[in-house]
XYZ file of C-alpha atoms in Angstrom:
312
model
C -0.040 -0.045 -0.158
C 2.864 2.432 0.836
C 4.550 1.789 -2.294
C 1.582 2.566 -4.493
C 0.904 5.390 -2.569
C 4.046 7.084 -3.957
C 2.044 7.810 -7.033
C -0.631 10.095 -6.528
C -0.993 11.224 -10.329
C -0.075 10.009 -13.926
C 1.330 12.180 -16.539
C -0.280 11.283 -20.064
C 2.140 11.392 -22.876
C -0.648 12.003 -25.319
C -0.737 11.653 -28.858
C 2.210 14.086 -30.108
C 4.455 16.786 -28.299
C 4.336 19.025 -31.432
C 2.030 22.009 -30.685
C 0.825 22.597 -34.370
C 0.130 19.024 -34.678
C -1.965 18.914 -31.187
C -4.152 21.888 -32.264
C -5.127 20.072 -35.485
C -5.769 16.820 -33.761
C -7.912 19.048 -31.249
C -10.044 20.439 -34.185
C -10.531 17.049 -35.543
C -11.375 15.250 -32.402
C -13.992 18.175 -31.899
C -15.504 17.795 -35.245
C -15.850 14.297 -34.207
C -17.122 14.279 -30.961
C -19.918 16.761 -32.295
C -20.684 14.104 -35.021
C -20.825 11.346 -32.413
C -23.398 13.139 -30.375
C -25.257 14.425 -33.431
C -25.460 11.409 -35.210
C -26.307 9.118 -32.277
C -28.578 11.483 -30.407
C -30.512 11.436 -34.116
C -30.679 7.859 -33.823
C -31.761 7.528 -30.321
C -34.816 10.395 -30.729
C -35.545 8.980 -34.224
C -36.105 5.239 -32.582
C -37.561 6.263 -29.290
C -40.338 8.429 -30.738
C -41.339 6.350 -33.333
C -42.879 2.688 -33.901
C -39.052 1.415 -34.697
C -38.451 1.162 -30.820
C -40.983 -1.901 -30.944
C -38.683 -3.734 -33.265
C -35.901 -5.781 -31.573
C -33.480 -4.717 -34.184
C -33.974 -0.893 -33.732
C -34.400 -1.535 -30.020
C -30.912 -2.721 -29.853
C -29.784 -0.220 -32.434
C -31.030 2.575 -29.896
C -28.916 0.763 -26.830
C -25.919 0.766 -29.151
C -25.849 4.598 -30.145
C -26.643 5.309 -26.225
C -23.698 2.858 -25.404
C -21.273 4.588 -28.056
C -22.413 8.274 -26.220
C -21.369 6.919 -23.016
C -18.204 4.961 -24.350
C -16.649 7.348 -26.351
C -17.409 10.492 -23.436
C -14.977 8.468 -21.073
C -11.854 9.339 -23.424
C -12.877 12.188 -26.061
C -13.253 15.408 -23.641
C -10.115 14.421 -21.732
C -8.185 13.937 -24.912
C -9.476 17.103 -26.549
C -8.680 19.192 -23.211
C -5.010 17.581 -23.135
C -4.112 18.391 -26.531
C -4.380 22.078 -25.671
C -2.088 21.644 -22.215
C 1.865 21.138 -22.133
C 1.480 19.061 -19.074
C -1.310 16.299 -19.201
C -2.079 15.384 -15.736
C -4.455 12.736 -14.209
C -5.073 11.691 -10.610
C -4.704 8.276 -9.377
C -8.493 8.194 -8.446
C -9.674 9.204 -11.962
C -7.192 7.177 -13.868
C -8.786 4.230 -12.198
C -11.984 5.451 -12.724
C -11.357 6.279 -16.432
C -10.204 2.499 -16.802
C -13.347 1.275 -15.092
C -15.888 3.258 -17.232
C -14.134 2.723 -20.565
C -14.108 -1.148 -20.263
C -17.676 -1.067 -18.934
C -18.867 0.669 -21.526
C -16.914 -0.955 -24.286
C -17.984 -4.435 -22.783
C -21.582 -3.372 -22.816
C -21.020 -2.457 -26.432
C -19.466 -5.615 -27.458
C -22.433 -7.720 -25.912
C -24.890 -5.306 -27.423
C -23.494 -5.900 -31.076
C -23.567 -9.656 -30.118
C -27.125 -9.355 -29.162
C -27.641 -7.553 -32.784
C -26.372 -10.684 -34.752
C -28.550 -13.090 -32.545
C -31.621 -10.872 -33.611
C -30.594 -11.239 -37.218
C -30.084 -14.681 -36.967
C -33.321 -15.704 -35.481
C -34.884 -13.089 -38.040
C -33.473 -14.513 -40.951
C -32.875 -18.153 -40.332
C -35.997 -18.599 -38.097
C -38.559 -16.288 -39.263
C -41.814 -18.111 -38.288
C -40.492 -18.054 -34.573
C -39.137 -14.816 -34.834
C -41.864 -12.743 -32.843
C -41.968 -15.560 -29.991
C -38.148 -15.746 -29.389
C -37.533 -12.033 -29.773
C -40.346 -10.803 -27.487
C -39.890 -8.204 -25.202
C -38.659 -10.173 -22.186
C -35.850 -11.599 -24.355
C -34.575 -8.173 -25.548
C -34.590 -6.841 -21.959
C -32.738 -9.955 -20.965
C -30.147 -9.513 -23.636
C -29.589 -5.958 -22.663
C -29.262 -6.822 -18.940
C -26.761 -9.517 -19.691
C -24.889 -7.093 -21.843
C -24.722 -4.498 -18.893
C -23.780 -7.401 -16.662
C -20.987 -8.603 -19.074
C -19.772 -5.135 -19.131
C -19.525 -4.837 -15.742
C -17.631 -8.261 -14.876
C -15.238 -7.714 -17.606
C -14.386 -4.187 -16.276
C -14.803 -5.022 -12.871
C -11.852 -7.686 -13.346
C -9.340 -5.221 -15.037
C -10.229 -2.747 -12.373
C -9.493 -4.909 -9.180
C -6.357 -5.840 -10.791
C -5.119 -2.093 -11.451
C -6.202 -0.847 -8.029
C -3.890 -3.519 -6.321
C -0.692 -2.634 -8.571
C 1.996 -0.984 -6.551
C 3.005 2.386 -8.418
C 6.445 3.484 -6.942
C 7.380 5.777 -10.241
C 7.898 6.536 -12.819
C 4.439 8.101 -13.421
C 4.525 8.724 -17.178
C 1.717 6.914 -19.284
C 2.645 6.443 -22.903
C -0.856 6.882 -24.106
C -3.569 9.351 -24.168
C -6.038 7.755 -21.589
C -5.635 5.203 -18.782
C -5.369 1.768 -20.165
C -4.562 -1.567 -18.509
C -1.492 -2.326 -20.688
C 0.371 1.414 -20.239
C -0.387 0.590 -16.197
C 1.208 -2.744 -16.101
C 4.291 -1.145 -17.471
C 4.530 1.100 -14.759
C 3.908 -1.373 -11.963
C 6.767 -2.110 -9.546
C 6.058 -5.961 -9.572
C 6.059 -8.807 -11.891
C 2.957 -8.400 -14.052
C 3.355 -11.643 -16.452
C 0.385 -13.517 -14.673
C -1.637 -10.292 -14.660
C -0.672 -9.987 -18.580
C -2.500 -13.336 -19.238
C -5.584 -12.528 -17.323
C -5.706 -9.067 -19.595
C -5.172 -11.333 -22.645
C -7.889 -13.838 -21.508
C -10.193 -10.868 -20.193
C -10.025 -8.402 -23.183
C -7.895 -10.062 -26.157
C -9.181 -13.704 -26.030
C -12.633 -12.703 -25.362
C -12.731 -10.395 -28.399
C -11.096 -12.869 -30.656
C -13.949 -15.633 -29.428
C -16.727 -13.289 -29.825
C -15.490 -11.687 -33.188
C -15.345 -15.295 -34.642
C -18.697 -16.468 -33.103
C -19.877 -13.366 -34.791
C -18.784 -13.746 -38.164
C -19.583 -17.423 -38.032
C -23.166 -16.391 -37.573
C -23.206 -13.742 -40.356
C -21.458 -16.648 -42.594
C -24.653 -18.884 -41.522
C -26.992 -16.046 -42.289
C -25.679 -15.718 -45.683
C -25.604 -19.247 -46.574
C -29.610 -19.600 -45.632
C -30.566 -16.405 -47.567
C -29.372 -17.970 -50.720
C -32.601 -19.727 -51.322
C -34.943 -16.815 -50.598
C -36.351 -14.509 -53.349
C -34.191 -11.870 -54.844
C -36.248 -9.090 -52.644
C -35.669 -10.667 -49.560
C -32.231 -11.537 -50.276
C -31.279 -8.020 -51.052
C -33.293 -6.846 -47.762
C -30.986 -9.453 -45.603
C -27.761 -8.989 -47.094
C -28.155 -4.975 -46.815
C -29.019 -5.414 -43.088
C -26.291 -8.025 -42.126
C -23.605 -5.826 -44.564
C -24.126 -3.151 -42.021
C -23.845 -5.109 -38.794
C -20.757 -7.031 -40.458
C -19.106 -3.622 -40.974
C -19.260 -2.241 -37.650
C -18.056 -5.853 -36.126
C -14.901 -5.699 -38.422
C -14.266 -1.845 -37.536
C -14.910 -2.521 -34.010
C -13.260 -5.726 -33.190
C -10.014 -5.907 -35.551
C -8.276 -2.955 -33.597
C -9.435 -4.339 -30.088
C -8.299 -7.678 -31.228
C -4.768 -5.951 -32.288
C -4.167 -4.382 -29.032
C -5.414 -6.887 -26.380
C -4.663 -10.437 -27.892
C -0.726 -10.234 -27.447
C 1.310 -10.226 -24.154
C 1.367 -7.360 -22.080
C 3.349 -4.685 -24.214
C 2.458 -1.602 -25.940
C 3.404 -0.483 -29.457
C 3.106 3.089 -31.071
C 0.481 1.715 -33.123
C -1.904 1.088 -30.407
C -2.690 4.667 -30.091
C -3.975 4.615 -33.760
C -6.031 1.539 -33.356
C -7.483 2.692 -29.867
C -8.911 6.006 -31.613
C -10.380 3.628 -34.055
C -12.569 1.985 -31.680
C -12.925 4.619 -29.208
C -14.022 7.614 -31.488
C -13.989 6.665 -34.940
C -16.351 3.769 -34.920
C -18.743 5.748 -32.927
C -18.822 8.354 -35.129
C -19.236 5.732 -38.124
C -21.907 3.691 -36.859
C -24.958 6.085 -37.282
C -23.877 6.542 -41.128
C -23.425 2.914 -41.581
C -26.887 2.058 -39.960
C -28.753 4.723 -41.525
C -27.582 4.858 -45.045
C -28.715 1.283 -45.816
C -32.048 1.220 -43.775
C -34.918 2.798 -45.593
C -37.229 2.173 -42.467
C -34.488 4.414 -40.467
C -34.390 7.073 -42.987
C -38.268 7.286 -43.023
C -38.457 7.381 -39.360
C -35.875 10.284 -39.085
C -37.645 12.252 -41.596
C -41.289 11.724 -39.892
C -39.528 12.702 -36.605
C -37.084 15.640 -37.639
C -39.109 17.014 -40.637
C -42.573 16.731 -39.091
C -43.565 20.281 -37.602
C -46.772 18.882 -36.157
C -44.661 16.166 -34.233
C -42.590 18.583 -32.727
C -45.689 20.790 -31.749
C -47.303 17.902 -30.049
C -44.229 17.122 -27.857
C -43.690 20.765 -26.768
C -47.321 20.944 -25.545
C -46.619 17.823 -23.658
C-alpha cells in the first residue's frame, strides 16, 4: 500500500509533443465528438419517438447508440482538453475511474453487438418463430446480460489495477488510462496479470468476433434460397452489422490479444474503436436502412410532431 501511494497522479504523454499537430488533432476530434453526439442522438430520438422502438433490431440499435455516447465520453473530452495543455495530468483516482468506465461501456457495446447478431440470425434463419423468440422479455434479458457482461469485464481489470504497486515513474505513454500502459509502470512482476488481461480482453474479443462472423456466414448461407427482394434486404441489413463488427473488433483484438506490451500503433488503433467507430455507426446503420431514413424524416421534418411534443 505504501509503495502504491508514492504515485498520486499520472502524466499522459498523449498523441504528440508538437503543438501544431496537437491543435490540428483538437480540431479534428472536436468535429468527431460533435458528429458522434449529433449522429447518435438523431438515432436515439428517431427510434424512441417512433414505432421502430418495438422492433428488436432497432431496440438494440437504440441501445448501441446510447452506449456509443457513454463510451466515447469516457475518453474524448479528456483527450481534447489535454491536446491544449503542455502537461497532461490525471490523478490516480481519476485514472482508475477512467479505466473502469471505458471498459464497462466498451464491454456493453461488445455484448450489444452480439445481441444484434443473434437478432439477425433468428429473423433470417427462423422467421416463423421470430416474434415469439425475440419478445420484449428476451430483448430486455439480452440488454441486462450485456450490462452484466460489461460490468464483470471491467470489474476484473479494475480490481487488478487498484492492487498494483506504483512507485515511479508515472508517465503513461497513451492518451488515456488503459491496462497495458499501467502494467508497464507497476513495480512488480505483471506476467500473470498480463495473461489474465489477454483472456479477459483479447481472447474474449477474438472468440466473440469469430462467433459473430460465423453467425453471419450462416445467415448468408441461408438467404441463398430466398427471393431476390428478400435476399437483397437481408444482405443490406447484415452488411451494416458486419461492417461495424469488423471495424470495432479488429483494432480491439490487435491491441489486447498479445502479451502485455505497448506499441506506437496502439494509439491509432485505440482511437479507431473509441472515437472513429462511434462516429461512423450512425452513418453505417442509417444509409442502408430505408426504415431508419423514413423514421428520421417523420420525426425531424414533421412540424406537427414537434408541436405535439412541446405541448406535452
